[in-house]
C-alpha cells in the first residue's frame, strides 16, 4: 500500500509556517485534553490540533475498519495494536481530508469548529500507556567517552559492546511528557576519598539526549523477531531525555547497573512521529566492525538522518544551544535492538518503549550529555548569563528538539522542555508548619 500522505507536493488548507515541524506530510499521533475537558487521540498540522475522535464520529474514516471508540481513549495503545496497515490507511485519509483541494471538511464550518483546536486550547498527555521500558546503550562515541572517563582509556569499550546492543530494563512509571518538571533525586553517593557512602541530593544531575521508539504487539512469548521484519512492529518515535544522577550512578551501578540514578524521571516529546513519515530520511548507519552475528545482520538503510539539538536555559535566562547531534550516529539500529531484545523469546507488546541510549557524535559540540560536554566537570560550559555549568542546576530548563529535512519537506518532533526543581521537601514531616 503506497504512503500517499508523504507526497512532498501536497499542501494543506490549514496554515503551516515554512519552518514548522508539522507540515501535512508529518501527521504525528498524540493524546490531548480538549477545551471541553475531554481526552482524545489526535494529530497536528502546523499549529492546529485535530481531534481524531470527533473526526471519526462524524464519519470521516468510513471504509477503514476501526472500532467506534478507537480514538476516544486516553492512550494510543489500542490503535497501535491495529498494526501497520491501519496506521497507514488512517494517516493517508487524514492527508486527503486536509489537502488544500479537498473541500469536504474545509468548507464545513460546523465540523471544523468541532474538530480543530488551537494549541493553547489543548493540554498534551502521555501518548501511550507504557507497559515496559528498555534503555539501550547504542552510541559508540558515548560509550567510548564514558569508558575513557571511568575505565581504561586504551580499552574504553567493554568486550561485548561491538557484538550486542547493550541494554537494560528500566521502569515506565516515571516517564512524563514535555512540560512536567523533574525533581532533583536523593540517594547514596560515595564522596571522593571516602570509604562509606552518604545520603543526600545528587550533585551531578544530567540529561541524556536520546530518542525512543514505540512498538506494537510484536510476538508471542518464546518467539523471536527477525531483524529484517523488526521495523514492521515499530509504530513511531519520540524525543527522549533520560535524566541521570551521575554521582548516584557511579556508586550503585556495579554490579547490576542503573537503578535510583535513572528511575527518578524520563521526559518524552508528546507527538509520536510515525515510521512512515520518516521514510524519506533513511540513511546508512556506521559500518559495523566486526560484523555482527547472523541474527543481527541486515540489508538496506536502517538508520535515519534526524538532527538533534539540546539547549539549556538557566532560570530567568534565554535558552542556549549546548549540543548538536544526529540520530544517524548510533552504531546499533532500531531493527537490531528489537531483534536482539526478542531473540531469547521476550515478548513485546503495544506501547512498549525502547530508548536509544545517549546519542553522541564525533566532536565535542555533539556530545549528548553534560557528563561528556564538561568532561566530568573538568571543563564547565560557560553560559550567556556569565554562569558556568558542569551539570544541571536547580531552576535550569533542558530543551531538546529534533527534525529531518531535505529539499522538499521538513518533518519534526517538536520539543521536550523540562525544568529541574529542588529535591522534594515534605514540610509537615520536617516540622516546618
XYZ file of C-alpha atoms in Angstrom:
433
model
C 0.000 0.000 0.000
C 1.557 3.331 -1.035
C 2.228 6.068 1.540
C 0.248 8.815 -0.188
C 0.498 11.030 2.889
C 4.188 11.587 2.128
C 3.595 13.378 -1.190
C 6.030 16.317 -0.885
C 3.879 18.425 -3.237
C 0.799 18.194 -1.046
C -0.398 21.397 0.610
C -2.951 21.808 3.381
C -5.834 24.218 3.775
C -4.576 24.655 7.344
C -1.935 27.373 7.641
C 1.552 25.907 8.134
C 4.656 28.019 8.695
C 7.609 27.296 6.421
C 9.832 26.090 9.266
C 7.125 24.106 11.056
C 7.922 20.610 12.329
C 4.383 19.571 11.455
C 3.537 20.005 7.770
C 0.777 17.869 6.273
C 3.449 15.283 5.385
C 4.086 14.584 9.085
C 0.723 13.696 10.693
C 2.000 12.523 14.092
C -0.224 10.993 16.750
C -0.758 12.083 20.334
C -3.249 12.343 23.176
C -4.586 15.642 24.486
C -7.147 17.198 26.781
C -9.501 19.487 24.824
C -11.035 22.836 25.789
C -14.122 20.856 26.867
C -12.030 18.717 29.283
C -12.329 15.670 27.054
C -9.319 13.409 26.483
C -8.975 12.376 22.879
C -6.475 10.981 20.415
C -5.386 13.498 17.838
C -2.913 14.701 15.288
C -1.403 18.036 14.380
C -0.861 20.115 11.254
C 1.066 23.337 11.762
C -0.164 24.887 14.993
C -3.590 23.269 14.739
C -4.531 20.176 16.741
C -7.069 17.801 15.230
C -9.498 15.704 17.299
C -9.483 12.281 15.636
C -12.196 11.015 17.988
C -14.601 13.689 16.755
C -13.451 13.225 13.173
C -14.253 9.505 13.401
C -17.671 10.115 14.977
C -18.512 12.491 12.132
C -17.889 9.710 9.600
C -14.632 10.820 8.031
C -12.942 7.411 8.380
C -15.621 5.407 6.610
C -14.232 2.368 4.791
C -11.403 1.887 7.267
C -12.002 -0.973 9.749
C -11.875 0.928 13.053
C -13.845 0.336 16.231
C -16.196 3.147 17.207
C -14.121 4.123 20.244
C -10.629 3.655 18.792
C -9.806 7.374 19.135
C -11.955 8.043 22.218
C -9.334 6.736 24.610
C -6.630 8.111 26.866
C -3.810 6.254 25.106
C -2.810 5.156 21.624
C -2.241 1.531 22.657
C -5.329 0.028 21.001
C -4.787 1.974 17.784
C -1.159 0.885 17.709
C -2.304 -2.722 18.202
C -4.273 -2.493 14.954
C -0.999 -2.703 13.042
C 0.875 -1.086 10.206
C -1.858 -1.392 7.557
C -4.361 0.515 9.708
C -1.823 3.185 10.681
C -1.117 3.816 7.004
C -4.794 3.882 5.986
C -5.626 6.409 8.713
C -2.642 8.609 8.008
C -3.361 8.600 4.261
C -7.011 9.520 4.935
C -6.019 12.430 7.190
C -3.722 13.741 4.460
C -6.594 13.546 1.951
C -9.054 15.325 4.259
C -6.729 18.223 4.941
C -5.437 18.564 1.373
C -5.916 22.087 0.080
C -8.028 20.787 -2.803
C -10.416 18.723 -0.650
C -13.497 20.773 0.267
C -15.320 18.100 2.304
C -14.135 19.279 5.727
C -12.576 22.556 4.618
C -15.972 24.040 3.709
C -17.945 22.547 6.624
C -17.730 25.267 9.266
C -19.668 23.314 11.904
C -17.430 20.250 11.611
C -14.272 22.371 11.646
C -15.413 24.003 14.887
C -15.825 20.560 16.486
C -12.617 19.010 15.169
C -9.989 21.764 15.210
C -8.197 23.311 18.183
C -5.501 25.906 18.623
C -2.529 24.692 20.663
C -3.417 26.914 23.618
C -6.781 25.128 23.846
C -5.272 21.702 24.495
C -3.049 20.042 27.076
C -0.802 17.270 25.827
C -0.774 13.958 27.722
C 1.480 10.902 27.740
C 0.655 9.354 24.334
C 0.815 5.676 25.341
C 0.384 3.551 28.406
C 3.946 2.271 28.631
C 3.954 -1.327 29.753
C 7.679 -1.926 29.559
C 10.643 0.367 29.022
C 14.082 -0.693 27.836
C 17.097 1.585 27.584
C 19.864 0.745 25.140
C 23.450 1.980 25.069
C 23.988 2.211 21.327
C 26.201 5.216 20.652
C 29.798 4.131 20.145
C 31.032 7.674 20.735
C 29.139 7.962 24.027
C 30.213 4.528 25.267
C 33.811 5.328 24.341
C 33.740 8.674 26.147
C 32.293 7.130 29.294
C 34.846 4.316 29.119
C 37.692 6.800 28.840
C 36.474 8.737 31.859
C 35.683 5.855 34.187
C 37.696 2.871 32.965
C 40.761 2.293 30.805
C 41.225 4.986 28.122
C 43.031 2.435 25.939
C 40.210 -0.085 26.274
C 37.211 2.191 26.614
C 34.622 -0.219 25.188
C 33.748 -3.325 27.150
C 34.443 -6.592 25.257
C 30.773 -7.243 24.444
C 29.891 -3.756 23.152
C 30.720 -4.327 19.469
C 28.836 -7.630 19.451
C 25.468 -6.914 21.104
C 23.130 -3.936 21.504
C 23.736 -3.475 25.219
C 20.631 -2.523 27.195
C 18.745 -2.834 30.454
C 15.128 -2.956 31.561
C 14.097 0.317 33.174
C 10.783 1.454 34.614
C 7.779 3.073 32.993
C 6.090 4.744 35.971
C 8.205 7.919 35.918
C 8.164 8.653 32.172
C 6.439 12.022 31.711
C 5.540 14.291 28.769
C 7.230 17.574 27.943
C 6.446 20.405 30.338
C 6.342 18.326 33.514
C 9.116 19.484 35.891
C 11.570 16.984 37.383
C 12.860 16.977 40.961
C 16.497 16.542 41.900
C 16.761 12.996 43.278
C 18.026 11.891 46.670
C 20.258 8.869 47.097
C 23.535 7.397 48.238
C 26.853 8.662 46.913
C 30.456 7.959 47.789
C 32.368 11.237 48.187
C 35.935 11.332 46.791
C 38.330 9.685 49.232
C 35.556 8.392 51.487
C 35.174 4.752 52.481
C 31.493 4.873 53.399
C 28.576 6.441 51.499
C 26.488 9.437 52.461
C 22.804 10.178 51.780
C 21.624 13.389 50.203
C 20.640 15.131 46.968
C 22.505 14.282 43.804
C 25.064 16.946 42.928
C 25.531 15.717 39.364
C 22.132 15.667 37.686
C 22.482 15.218 33.937
C 20.381 14.978 30.798
C 20.789 12.278 28.181
C 19.946 13.148 24.591
C 18.074 10.124 23.290
C 15.241 9.059 21.046
C 12.806 6.262 21.771
C 10.633 4.056 19.605
C 7.165 2.693 20.399
C 6.242 -0.877 19.452
C 3.057 -2.661 18.535
C 2.156 -6.215 19.573
C 5.140 -7.945 18.043
C 5.445 -11.588 19.103
C 4.319 -14.380 21.352
C 6.354 -15.436 24.359
C 9.221 -17.585 23.091
C 9.094 -16.219 19.516
C 11.991 -14.086 18.244
C 11.506 -11.255 15.739
C 13.827 -11.453 12.690
C 15.891 -8.326 12.158
C 14.513 -7.821 8.650
C 10.931 -7.790 9.992
C 11.572 -5.717 13.099
C 10.603 -2.326 11.636
C 7.097 -3.645 10.847
C 6.468 -3.657 14.590
C 7.689 -0.113 15.279
C 4.906 2.488 15.284
C 6.984 5.618 15.582
C 9.485 7.677 17.520
C 9.701 10.426 20.147
C 12.446 12.590 21.586
C 13.641 11.225 24.911
C 15.505 12.891 27.789
C 16.620 10.099 30.096
C 17.580 12.069 33.203
C 20.543 10.733 35.164
C 22.224 11.321 38.519
C 25.878 10.616 37.783
C 27.156 10.546 41.358
C 24.429 8.137 42.480
C 25.045 6.083 39.349
C 28.781 5.788 39.980
C 28.190 4.313 43.451
C 25.343 1.932 42.633
C 25.860 0.680 39.078
C 28.248 -2.180 39.957
C 27.282 -4.998 39.742
C 23.700 -4.676 38.444
C 23.668 -1.403 36.555
C 21.490 1.733 36.829
C 18.797 1.950 39.481
C 17.998 5.105 41.502
C 20.326 7.137 39.297
C 17.992 6.570 36.364
C 14.494 5.771 37.570
C 13.548 9.157 39.055
C 12.367 10.570 35.704
C 12.495 10.439 31.917
C 10.864 13.023 29.642
C 9.411 12.471 26.182
C 8.022 14.648 23.419
C 4.222 14.208 23.261
C 3.770 13.668 19.499
C 4.761 10.265 18.086
C 6.157 10.648 14.570
C 5.417 7.515 12.550
C 7.990 5.413 10.754
C 6.057 6.116 7.538
C 6.656 9.856 7.969
C 10.381 9.230 8.445
C 10.702 7.010 5.381
C 12.202 9.736 3.112
C 15.072 10.244 5.565
C 16.611 6.792 5.661
C 20.407 6.616 5.659
C 23.076 4.019 6.252
C 24.355 3.665 9.787
C 28.038 3.413 10.777
C 29.996 0.453 9.430
C 29.871 -2.350 11.984
C 33.248 -3.964 12.534
C 33.493 -6.788 13.415
C 30.370 -7.919 11.548
C 27.602 -8.813 13.994
C 26.346 -12.371 14.372
C 23.922 -13.534 11.648
C 20.725 -12.778 13.603
C 21.759 -9.091 13.729
C 22.810 -8.741 10.100
C 20.520 -6.806 7.760
C 20.369 -5.268 4.296
C 19.460 -1.734 3.288
C 19.452 1.578 5.131
C 18.123 1.168 8.664
C 19.110 4.464 10.245
C 17.576 7.931 9.895
C 19.007 11.413 9.388
C 17.440 13.177 12.385
C 19.074 16.423 13.501
C 19.087 16.764 17.287
C 19.713 19.790 19.461
C 19.932 20.472 23.197
C 19.519 23.876 24.810
C 19.985 24.848 28.438
C 18.125 27.781 29.970
C 19.200 28.924 33.445
C 16.316 30.353 35.444
C 15.224 33.749 34.065
C 17.666 33.407 31.145
C 17.333 32.665 27.461
C 17.976 29.125 26.156
C 21.497 28.486 24.902
C 22.304 25.680 22.452
C 24.927 23.414 24.036
C 24.864 20.349 21.768
C 24.009 19.370 18.206
C 23.968 15.698 17.317
C 22.251 13.301 14.910
C 20.382 10.007 15.276
C 22.381 8.540 12.378
C 25.478 8.358 14.599
C 24.014 5.411 16.527
C 26.030 2.237 15.980
C 23.142 -0.168 16.586
C 19.885 0.336 14.648
C 16.345 0.100 15.996
C 15.827 -3.080 13.968
C 18.858 -4.667 15.601
C 17.758 -3.505 19.038
C 14.314 -5.063 18.659
C 15.695 -8.270 17.122
C 18.177 -8.644 19.964
C 15.538 -7.782 22.570
C 13.364 -10.692 21.390
C 15.937 -13.255 20.229
C 15.608 -15.024 23.586
C 11.817 -15.138 23.266
C 10.966 -11.986 25.226
C 7.523 -10.817 24.145
C 6.937 -7.186 23.162
C 3.504 -5.544 23.261
C 1.743 -2.396 22.106
C 3.055 0.682 23.885
C 6.418 -0.732 24.908
C 9.118 1.929 24.676
C 12.772 1.460 23.819
C 15.304 4.231 24.374
C 18.285 4.567 22.067
C 20.785 5.434 24.745
C 22.648 8.741 24.750
C 23.302 9.937 21.180
C 26.747 11.491 20.938
C 28.526 12.500 17.783
C 32.237 12.520 16.923
C 33.000 16.095 18.029
C 32.830 17.728 21.483
C 29.951 20.001 20.446
C 27.892 16.919 19.505
C 28.127 15.089 22.818
C 24.748 14.082 24.232
C 25.215 14.633 27.977
C 26.703 17.119 30.408
C 28.994 14.336 31.617
C 30.707 14.464 28.218
C 30.253 18.145 27.398
C 32.013 19.171 30.628
C 34.162 16.014 30.639
C 33.089 15.007 34.116
C 33.144 18.599 35.342
C 36.714 19.345 34.296
C 35.662 21.769 31.552
C 32.496 23.636 32.658
C 30.296 25.201 29.986
C 30.112 28.992 30.019
C 26.573 30.343 29.840
C 25.412 33.647 28.367
C 24.459 34.969 31.794
C 28.052 34.572 32.994
C 27.457 31.403 35.000
C 29.081 28.023 34.363
C 27.635 24.535 34.220
C 29.261 21.171 34.834
C 25.884 19.546 35.479
C 22.256 20.703 35.661
C 21.391 23.118 38.469
C 18.044 23.718 40.186
C 15.944 26.085 38.100
C 17.602 25.085 34.817
C 15.369 24.046 31.930
C 16.628 21.480 29.425
C 15.113 21.702 25.943
C 15.578 19.083 23.225
C 14.498 19.404 19.600
C 14.708 17.117 16.599
C 13.823 17.254 12.908
C 14.540 15.776 9.480
C 14.765 17.862 6.345
C 15.524 17.609 2.645
C 14.973 19.923 -0.290
C 11.229 19.236 -0.283
C 9.982 18.805 3.262
C 10.814 19.124 6.958
C 9.480 16.572 9.456
C 9.998 17.348 13.136
C 9.249 16.082 16.609
C 8.548 19.372 18.367
C 10.434 19.540 21.640
C 10.900 18.281 25.163
C 11.131 21.024 27.759
C 11.591 20.139 31.421
C 12.729 22.203 34.408
C 14.810 20.760 37.245
C 13.350 21.545 40.667
C 14.986 21.182 44.103
C 14.555 17.884 45.980
C 11.150 17.073 47.434
C 10.643 18.618 50.847
C 7.696 17.481 52.944
C 7.383 20.404 55.341
C 4.889 18.587 57.542
C 7.344 15.773 58.215
C 10.278 18.115 58.862
C 8.278 20.066 61.408
C 8.139 23.268 59.346
C 4.464 24.134 59.645
